[in-house]
């Protein structure tokens, strides 16, 4: 057992697994060893895992290997916290899962606790790509997309969401309960738009728009979309 | 110079992968390229039927991978074009009979002897998809102009990118110009606007595809069908020739003429 390589921590939400420094093979062997202990089988079965990967860049194939390893012990990888490339890989791996896990309940629920991670300019994920159908990005800060968010894609941020392109998928800003978050896009035509506890569906036909961009935010208890003229 | 492996795939099934593989193979071989078509849709093999070579199968892909046959023994030479070859899929085996490494090895061997290795893949959400993507130097995604097909194609483009392959090229298949004109079908621009990848061909809906498929005579063997000509242009583009994209005009059908008559 070497907790320097792989460490386990139980939390209210599930289980946190932190990967330390070391060769990938070494880490995977250590994970397998820890999971094969008899106690592990009963403790971990059914657990949702948050994976902390630090500064290491993990690719899609490695993530798939890790997910397969976890699922042998009846565990599912529910989120990843780490370097940008790793998180992008995670979002892409999730694209292979047909139905994404449901988000927060659709009905406005009781106000949630303030997000633990302070949301500010320093906490942003930049996606310089087309976010495609089946891909789901979830980040504990602001998400900035340079490119389109296609129908069937989902972008979920605890902070704001800004799309320098066409936003046509599902978007949720302030996902941890922050009603003050906003969504901005050059073309704002989401399948569904959520801010904090509020939810809006795009009208079926919005007609011509002339503003260079649009911003959605919550005002007086409902989501409103306003043109943005810079 | 080694050849290149081109994997032909889609998100939705039944959009024309097998048809495209057979016809692009024929069109390339007619231009003197050495071509191997490989049926990676294990368990659902039908490339051999579409190419009209079903009765010549002795060994299949799994026999080669498992060492029961040498590559040369298993490759079927086309009866019409001397440069065209087929490596059939196993009919009875499970998809798990082959893994990614074996597919890569197989394609590496084929690349030494052929200019083009065309892999007919299962649809993108089935297992076996990864096997066919793993050896690819280039991927072609086929889409029909329907919302659900485009949505599934988008997902596959994302997966191909996730495997760190070059961004796929697109074929739009079964386009019906009169339906587009009436606003009843997505047009090329609509499809490209969502997928944001490069187009390598547009193939119109063509009844001859169905009759030719039944006879095992791919349309690209002849020049006088619209779809056949479209596959010829795709083959040229794969060979690096710049060919302008065609604007399809369907001859007005009986119903159209009738409608025009009513309108005066
Ligand atoms: N351009 C076309 N025009 C008319 N029929 C087509 C065309 N392309 C494909 N088809 C028909 O669609 C069906 C499915 O095609 P196929 O190539 O077997 O799809 P896939 O390999 O993707 O499952 C076949 O019956 C084929 O003849
Ligand atoms: Mg097929």
XYZ file of C-alpha atoms and ligand atoms in Angstrom:
522
model
C 0.000 0.000 0.000
C 1.358 3.389 -0.904
C -0.984 6.302 -0.152
C 1.594 8.624 -1.730
C 0.534 7.186 -5.082
C -3.212 6.764 -4.601
C -5.155 7.998 -1.605
C -8.805 7.513 -0.682
C -10.996 9.874 1.307
C -14.669 9.454 2.172
C -16.829 12.583 1.833
C -20.491 13.371 2.229
C -21.013 13.068 -1.516
C -19.009 9.913 -1.998
C -15.388 9.055 -2.318
C -12.449 11.203 -3.292
C -9.501 9.466 -4.933
C -6.340 11.508 -5.287
C -3.583 10.482 -7.660
C -0.058 11.350 -6.558
C 3.183 11.654 -8.509
C 4.364 8.622 -10.414
C 4.219 6.636 -13.622
C 0.710 5.936 -14.865
C 1.299 2.159 -14.799
C 2.515 2.395 -11.217
C -0.582 4.377 -10.230
C -2.926 1.911 -11.894
C -1.221 -1.033 -10.201
C -1.512 0.706 -6.856
C -5.189 1.467 -7.472
C -5.817 -2.166 -8.406
C -4.004 -3.320 -5.278
C -5.991 -1.020 -3.015
C -9.288 -1.976 -4.620
C -8.582 -5.680 -4.363
C -8.444 -5.623 -0.578
C -11.435 -7.536 0.818
C -12.685 -4.560 2.856
C -12.598 -2.388 -0.233
C -15.125 -4.589 -1.981
C -17.778 -3.930 0.651
C -16.840 -0.317 1.406
C -16.668 1.057 -2.098
C -19.422 -0.779 -3.942
C -21.876 1.744 -5.412
C -19.717 4.743 -4.541
C -19.548 7.824 -6.734
C -15.978 8.907 -7.120
C -14.468 12.361 -7.368
C -11.029 12.017 -8.908
C -8.312 14.551 -8.105
C -5.532 14.416 -10.648
C -3.372 17.401 -9.774
C -1.135 18.752 -12.525
C -0.934 15.532 -14.477
C -2.505 15.512 -17.962
C -4.548 12.344 -18.352
C -5.775 11.316 -21.780
C -8.950 9.609 -22.899
C -7.514 6.107 -23.019
C -6.047 6.406 -19.529
C -9.343 7.702 -18.180
C -11.186 4.824 -19.794
C -8.799 2.394 -18.154
C -9.361 4.015 -14.781
C -13.139 4.006 -15.222
C -13.045 0.314 -16.143
C -10.943 -0.404 -13.072
C -13.378 1.442 -10.810
C -16.406 -0.211 -12.310
C -14.971 -3.625 -11.528
C -15.382 -2.645 -7.895
C -18.872 -1.294 -8.535
C -17.823 2.357 -8.490
C -18.614 5.146 -10.940
C -16.495 8.158 -11.751
C -18.797 11.149 -11.314
C -16.395 14.075 -11.546
C -12.797 15.024 -12.092
C -10.870 17.907 -10.647
C -7.564 18.659 -12.264
C -5.669 20.093 -15.127
C -7.651 21.421 -18.080
C -6.642 18.698 -20.547
C -7.671 16.039 -18.076
C -11.060 17.633 -17.597
C -11.578 17.912 -21.321
C -10.696 14.244 -21.666
C -13.256 13.467 -18.975
C -15.934 15.408 -20.828
C -15.104 13.489 -23.974
C -15.196 10.139 -22.250
C -18.630 10.994 -20.963
C -19.712 11.543 -24.526
C -19.814 7.790 -24.846
C -22.477 7.571 -22.185
C -25.841 7.925 -23.863
C -27.961 9.579 -21.231
C -26.089 12.087 -19.100
C -26.881 12.085 -15.404
C -29.736 14.422 -14.537
C -28.751 17.872 -13.355
C -30.248 19.577 -10.335
C -34.034 19.156 -9.951
C -35.967 21.178 -12.501
C -38.240 22.766 -9.883
C -36.754 25.698 -7.999
C -35.546 23.998 -4.817
C -34.641 25.517 -1.482
C -31.612 27.777 -1.829
C -28.450 25.703 -1.834
C -25.385 26.494 0.172
C -22.970 28.947 -1.420
C -20.440 27.194 -3.630
C -17.369 26.124 -1.742
C -15.010 27.206 -4.458
C -14.971 30.972 -4.857
C -15.968 31.841 -8.398
C -13.846 34.567 -9.880
C -11.783 35.308 -12.967
C -9.039 33.009 -11.816
C -11.372 30.002 -11.950
C -12.225 29.614 -15.604
C -12.160 26.785 -18.068
C -11.419 27.778 -21.632
C -12.719 25.506 -24.369
C -11.364 26.426 -27.753
C -13.426 23.958 -29.752
C -16.880 22.957 -30.935
C -18.680 21.316 -28.024
C -20.447 18.420 -29.733
C -23.566 16.363 -29.134
C -23.179 14.003 -26.177
C -20.326 15.963 -24.627
C -20.893 17.382 -21.187
C -18.596 19.861 -19.498
C -18.996 20.570 -15.817
C -16.716 23.014 -14.082
C -16.667 24.584 -10.646
C -16.052 28.059 -12.058
C -16.718 29.998 -15.225
C -16.705 28.285 -18.620
C -15.682 30.202 -21.714
C -16.256 28.512 -25.075
C -14.639 29.854 -28.207
C -16.706 27.938 -30.745
C -20.238 26.603 -30.926
C -22.149 24.559 -28.369
C -24.147 22.171 -30.548
C -27.579 20.670 -29.931
C -27.211 17.666 -27.641
C -24.197 19.135 -25.820
C -24.311 20.311 -22.206
C -22.276 23.007 -20.514
C -22.650 23.267 -16.751
C -20.741 25.818 -14.691
C -20.933 26.919 -11.101
C -20.029 30.372 -12.402
C -20.951 32.122 -15.669
C -21.024 30.650 -19.149
C -19.787 32.709 -22.086
C -19.944 31.349 -25.621
C -18.156 33.130 -28.434
C -20.267 31.344 -31.021
C -23.700 29.769 -31.299
C -25.147 28.309 -28.131
C -27.731 25.680 -29.087
C -27.235 22.921 -26.523
C -28.233 22.813 -22.866
C -26.562 25.354 -20.606
C -26.606 25.760 -16.832
C -24.828 28.681 -15.178
C -24.628 29.034 -11.414
C -25.219 25.309 -11.206
C -24.411 25.089 -7.509
C -27.270 27.465 -6.739
C -25.967 30.895 -7.738
C -28.917 32.830 -9.198
C -26.657 35.772 -9.976
C -24.741 33.910 -12.643
C -25.222 34.819 -16.301
C -25.064 33.227 -19.727
C -23.769 35.173 -22.700
C -23.462 34.122 -26.332
C -23.107 35.606 -29.795
C -26.179 33.628 -30.769
C -28.195 32.517 -27.797
C -30.532 29.744 -28.903
C -30.153 27.017 -26.271
C -32.371 23.956 -26.143
C -32.712 24.705 -22.462
C -31.169 27.395 -20.296
C -30.747 27.246 -16.553
C -29.400 29.813 -14.165
C -29.079 28.839 -10.515
C -32.448 27.410 -9.579
C -34.275 28.775 -12.609
C -35.028 27.097 -15.853
C -36.158 28.394 -19.254
C -36.771 26.740 -22.546
C -35.959 28.633 -25.731
C -39.109 29.732 -27.530
C -39.616 27.638 -30.632
C -39.136 30.578 -32.957
C -37.358 33.729 -31.896
C -37.347 35.562 -35.188
C -34.552 37.884 -36.363
C -32.075 39.271 -33.906
C -29.806 42.176 -34.578
C -27.706 42.621 -31.456
C -24.109 41.400 -31.756
C -24.618 39.247 -28.659
C -27.139 38.408 -25.976
C -27.033 37.879 -22.245
C -29.426 35.890 -20.068
C -29.749 36.520 -16.347
C -32.336 36.243 -13.595
C -34.425 39.351 -12.899
C -37.416 39.481 -10.555
C -37.633 35.737 -10.289
C -37.363 34.829 -13.972
C -34.801 34.387 -16.674
C -34.683 37.275 -19.117
C -32.635 37.611 -22.290
C -31.248 41.011 -23.190
C -29.394 42.193 -26.266
C -25.825 43.222 -25.671
C -24.444 46.073 -27.715
C -20.925 46.253 -26.317
C 5.310 5.185 -49.852
C 2.902 3.308 -47.579
C -0.787 3.638 -48.309
C -3.346 5.222 -46.042
C -6.088 3.734 -43.931
C -9.420 5.490 -44.326
C -12.170 4.463 -41.935
C -15.731 5.100 -43.073
C -18.133 5.485 -40.192
C -21.348 7.178 -39.041
C -23.336 7.910 -35.915
C -26.594 6.377 -37.047
C -26.734 2.981 -38.733
C -28.062 2.439 -42.244
C -26.916 5.775 -43.657
C -24.664 4.325 -46.363
C -21.279 3.302 -44.911
C -21.129 -0.011 -46.737
C -22.432 1.505 -49.966
C -19.791 4.239 -49.756
C -16.941 1.835 -48.942
C -17.738 -0.386 -51.927
C -18.181 2.497 -54.335
C -15.184 4.537 -53.266
C -13.137 1.342 -53.477
C -14.377 0.722 -57.019
C -13.811 4.333 -58.059
C -10.249 4.358 -56.690
C -9.422 1.021 -58.331
C -10.760 2.305 -61.651
C -8.159 5.056 -61.345
C -5.414 2.494 -60.983
C -5.079 2.712 -57.206
C -4.389 -0.495 -55.300
C -7.324 -0.813 -52.897
C -8.191 -3.156 -50.037
C -11.702 -2.888 -48.589
C -11.930 -4.272 -45.110
C -15.233 -5.197 -43.499
C -14.909 -4.324 -39.811
C -18.614 -4.723 -39.105
C -17.980 -8.142 -37.616
C -21.119 -10.182 -37.141
C -23.093 -7.965 -39.540
C -20.983 -8.470 -42.610
C -22.437 -7.298 -45.893
C -19.669 -5.511 -47.774
C -19.014 -8.780 -49.637
C -22.651 -8.869 -50.786
C -22.647 -5.241 -51.942
C -19.403 -5.878 -53.861
C -20.788 -9.117 -55.308
C -17.989 -11.267 -53.886
C -19.872 -13.281 -51.285
C -19.416 -16.623 -53.067
C -15.626 -16.303 -53.077
C -15.112 -16.102 -49.322
C -12.880 -18.805 -47.894
C -11.136 -17.061 -45.011
C -12.048 -13.915 -43.123
C -10.525 -11.159 -41.017
C -10.637 -13.157 -37.799
C -8.887 -16.104 -39.494
C -6.031 -13.752 -40.385
C -5.855 -12.172 -36.946
C -5.821 -15.555 -35.249
C -3.211 -16.946 -37.648
C -5.357 -19.557 -39.384
C -4.806 -17.881 -42.740
C -2.215 -15.615 -44.253
C -3.335 -12.200 -45.423
C -2.757 -13.129 -49.057
C -4.946 -16.196 -48.703
C -7.832 -14.308 -47.180
C -7.847 -11.305 -49.528
C -10.419 -11.733 -52.297
C -9.519 -10.293 -55.665
C -12.365 -8.483 -57.374
C -13.702 -10.168 -60.501
C -13.916 -6.923 -62.512
C -11.089 -4.682 -61.307
C -7.653 -6.180 -60.832
C -6.566 -3.580 -58.268
C -9.572 -4.074 -55.986
C -9.534 -6.479 -53.023
C -11.795 -7.371 -50.125
C -11.011 -8.716 -46.687
C -14.376 -9.988 -45.439
C -15.645 -9.942 -41.875
C -16.407 -13.121 -39.992
C -20.102 -13.828 -40.096
C -20.400 -15.882 -36.990
C -17.874 -14.356 -34.645
C -18.451 -11.919 -31.827
C -17.081 -8.418 -32.134
C -14.799 -9.143 -29.208
C -12.876 -11.592 -31.408
C -10.594 -8.749 -32.509
C -8.898 -6.004 -30.509
C -7.433 -2.607 -31.392
C -3.833 -3.776 -31.511
C -4.698 -6.590 -33.899
C -6.588 -4.218 -36.179
C -3.617 -1.830 -36.213
C -1.224 -4.634 -37.047
C -3.492 -5.912 -39.815
C -3.844 -2.454 -41.364
C -0.094 -1.818 -41.099
C 0.471 -4.987 -43.106
C -2.139 -3.988 -45.692
C -0.665 -0.494 -46.015
C 2.571 -1.986 -47.306
C 0.798 -3.449 -50.319
C -2.069 -1.076 -51.020
C -2.469 2.623 -51.727
C -5.798 2.736 -49.905
C -7.166 0.565 -47.126
C -10.876 1.356 -46.718
C -12.403 0.214 -43.445
C -16.192 -0.251 -43.377
C -16.982 0.399 -39.725
C -19.975 -0.337 -37.525
C -21.969 2.743 -36.438
C -20.273 4.987 -33.909
C -22.148 4.004 -30.816
C -21.733 0.271 -31.217
C -18.850 -1.715 -29.839
C -16.340 -2.454 -32.560
C -16.310 1.223 -33.503
C -13.041 1.746 -31.623
C -11.414 -1.172 -33.422
C -12.104 0.450 -36.733
C -10.994 3.920 -35.650
C -7.736 2.773 -34.041
C -5.857 2.080 -37.323
C -7.265 5.093 -39.218
C -5.042 7.705 -40.814
C -8.150 9.507 -41.932
C -11.822 9.154 -41.006
C -14.857 9.815 -43.169
C -18.199 10.334 -41.445
C -21.369 9.683 -43.442
C -24.509 11.589 -42.663
C -27.951 11.782 -44.237
C -29.641 15.176 -44.227
C -31.878 14.473 -41.253
C -31.734 16.070 -37.833
C -31.253 12.780 -35.974
C -28.487 11.627 -38.315
C -26.664 14.956 -37.968
C -26.965 14.828 -34.192
C -25.455 11.333 -34.073
C -22.749 12.302 -36.564
C -21.823 15.211 -34.309
C -21.349 12.792 -31.454
C -19.088 10.611 -33.579
C -16.998 13.564 -34.712
C -16.480 14.338 -31.026
C -15.429 10.739 -30.334
C -13.006 10.677 -33.262
C -11.445 13.879 -31.941
C -11.275 12.319 -28.485
C -9.178 9.478 -29.889
C -6.830 12.152 -31.203
C -7.402 11.302 -34.847
C -7.456 14.065 -37.468
C -10.822 15.829 -37.740
C -13.008 13.638 -39.966
C -14.191 14.555 -43.435
C -17.887 14.485 -44.270
C -20.027 12.777 -46.919
C -23.647 13.846 -47.132
C -25.577 10.902 -48.581
C -29.111 10.573 -49.968
C -29.602 14.260 -50.615
C -32.861 14.979 -52.445
C -32.656 18.315 -54.221
C -36.374 18.793 -54.721
C -37.047 18.214 -51.035
C -34.341 20.696 -50.120
C -35.860 23.207 -52.510
C -39.229 22.796 -50.855
C -37.582 23.335 -47.487
C -38.466 19.813 -46.384
C -34.917 18.567 -46.011
C -31.820 20.014 -44.438
C -29.502 21.350 -47.098
C -25.732 21.071 -47.254
C -25.214 24.406 -45.527
C -27.462 23.401 -42.614
C -25.489 20.204 -42.067
C -22.096 21.864 -42.347
C -23.124 24.673 -40.066
C -23.674 22.237 -37.203
C -20.830 19.810 -37.825
C -18.205 22.398 -38.790
C -15.965 19.895 -40.607
C -14.801 19.703 -44.235
C -17.012 18.161 -46.886
C -15.518 15.534 -49.171
C -18.632 14.649 -51.136
C -22.364 14.894 -51.639
C -24.152 11.803 -52.935
C -27.723 12.235 -54.157
C -30.529 9.810 -53.495
C -30.393 7.403 -56.418
C -32.620 4.399 -57.111
C -29.789 2.725 -58.959
C -27.985 2.261 -55.648
C -30.696 -0.139 -54.588
C -30.773 -2.142 -57.818
C -26.983 -2.215 -58.045
C -26.663 -3.299 -54.423
C -29.013 -6.186 -55.071
C -26.935 -7.278 -58.047
C -23.597 -6.850 -56.289
C -22.543 -4.322 -58.923
C -21.576 -1.027 -57.255
C -22.844 2.011 -59.222
C -19.344 3.450 -59.428
C -18.548 0.755 -62.013
C -20.508 2.842 -64.527
C -20.436 6.510 -65.364
C -24.027 7.307 -66.130
C -25.566 7.355 -62.682
C -25.614 10.467 -60.507
C -24.516 8.600 -57.399
C -21.788 6.753 -59.296
C -20.421 10.048 -60.576
C -20.519 11.453 -57.044
C -18.375 8.538 -55.783
C -15.930 9.112 -58.669
C -15.496 12.698 -57.504
C -14.944 11.573 -53.911
C -12.243 9.163 -55.088
C -10.530 11.951 -56.998
C -10.589 14.189 -53.935
C -9.044 11.396 -51.853
C -6.284 11.216 -54.470
C -5.655 14.920 -53.969
C -7.360 16.205 -57.106
C -9.482 19.311 -56.651
C -12.956 18.723 -58.027
C -15.675 21.354 -57.727
C -18.795 20.425 -55.791
C -21.825 19.693 -57.925
C -25.145 21.472 -57.570
C -27.760 18.766 -58.003
C -30.894 19.512 -59.996
C -33.466 16.782 -59.917
C -35.618 16.459 -63.010
C -39.070 17.622 -61.963
C -41.089 14.610 -60.893
C -44.628 13.908 -61.964
C -46.075 15.419 -58.783
C -44.114 18.639 -59.234
C -45.274 18.982 -62.798
C -48.828 18.331 -61.680
C -48.546 20.962 -58.944
C -47.176 23.493 -61.407
C -50.034 22.698 -63.752
C -52.544 23.393 -60.980
C -50.826 26.658 -60.109
C -50.999 27.605 -63.743
N -27.502 7.483 -52.177
C -28.390 6.478 -51.958
N -29.542 6.418 -52.667
C -30.437 5.441 -52.440
N -30.290 4.451 -51.536
C -29.162 4.443 -50.784
C -28.156 5.452 -50.952
N -27.159 5.178 -50.077
C -27.523 4.057 -49.384
N -28.716 3.611 -49.800
C -29.443 2.433 -49.278
O -29.552 2.551 -47.876
C -29.446 1.291 -47.238
C -28.377 1.300 -46.172
O -27.113 1.480 -46.763
P -25.785 0.797 -46.191
O -24.668 1.221 -47.066
O -25.979 -0.668 -45.979
O -25.698 1.523 -44.792
P -24.747 1.219 -43.524
O -23.574 0.435 -44.002
O -24.385 2.590 -43.028
O -25.579 0.493 -42.539
C -29.168 0.279 -48.335
O -30.361 -0.383 -48.661
C -28.685 1.135 -49.504
O -29.006 0.550 -50.735
Mg -22.937 -1.515 -43.213
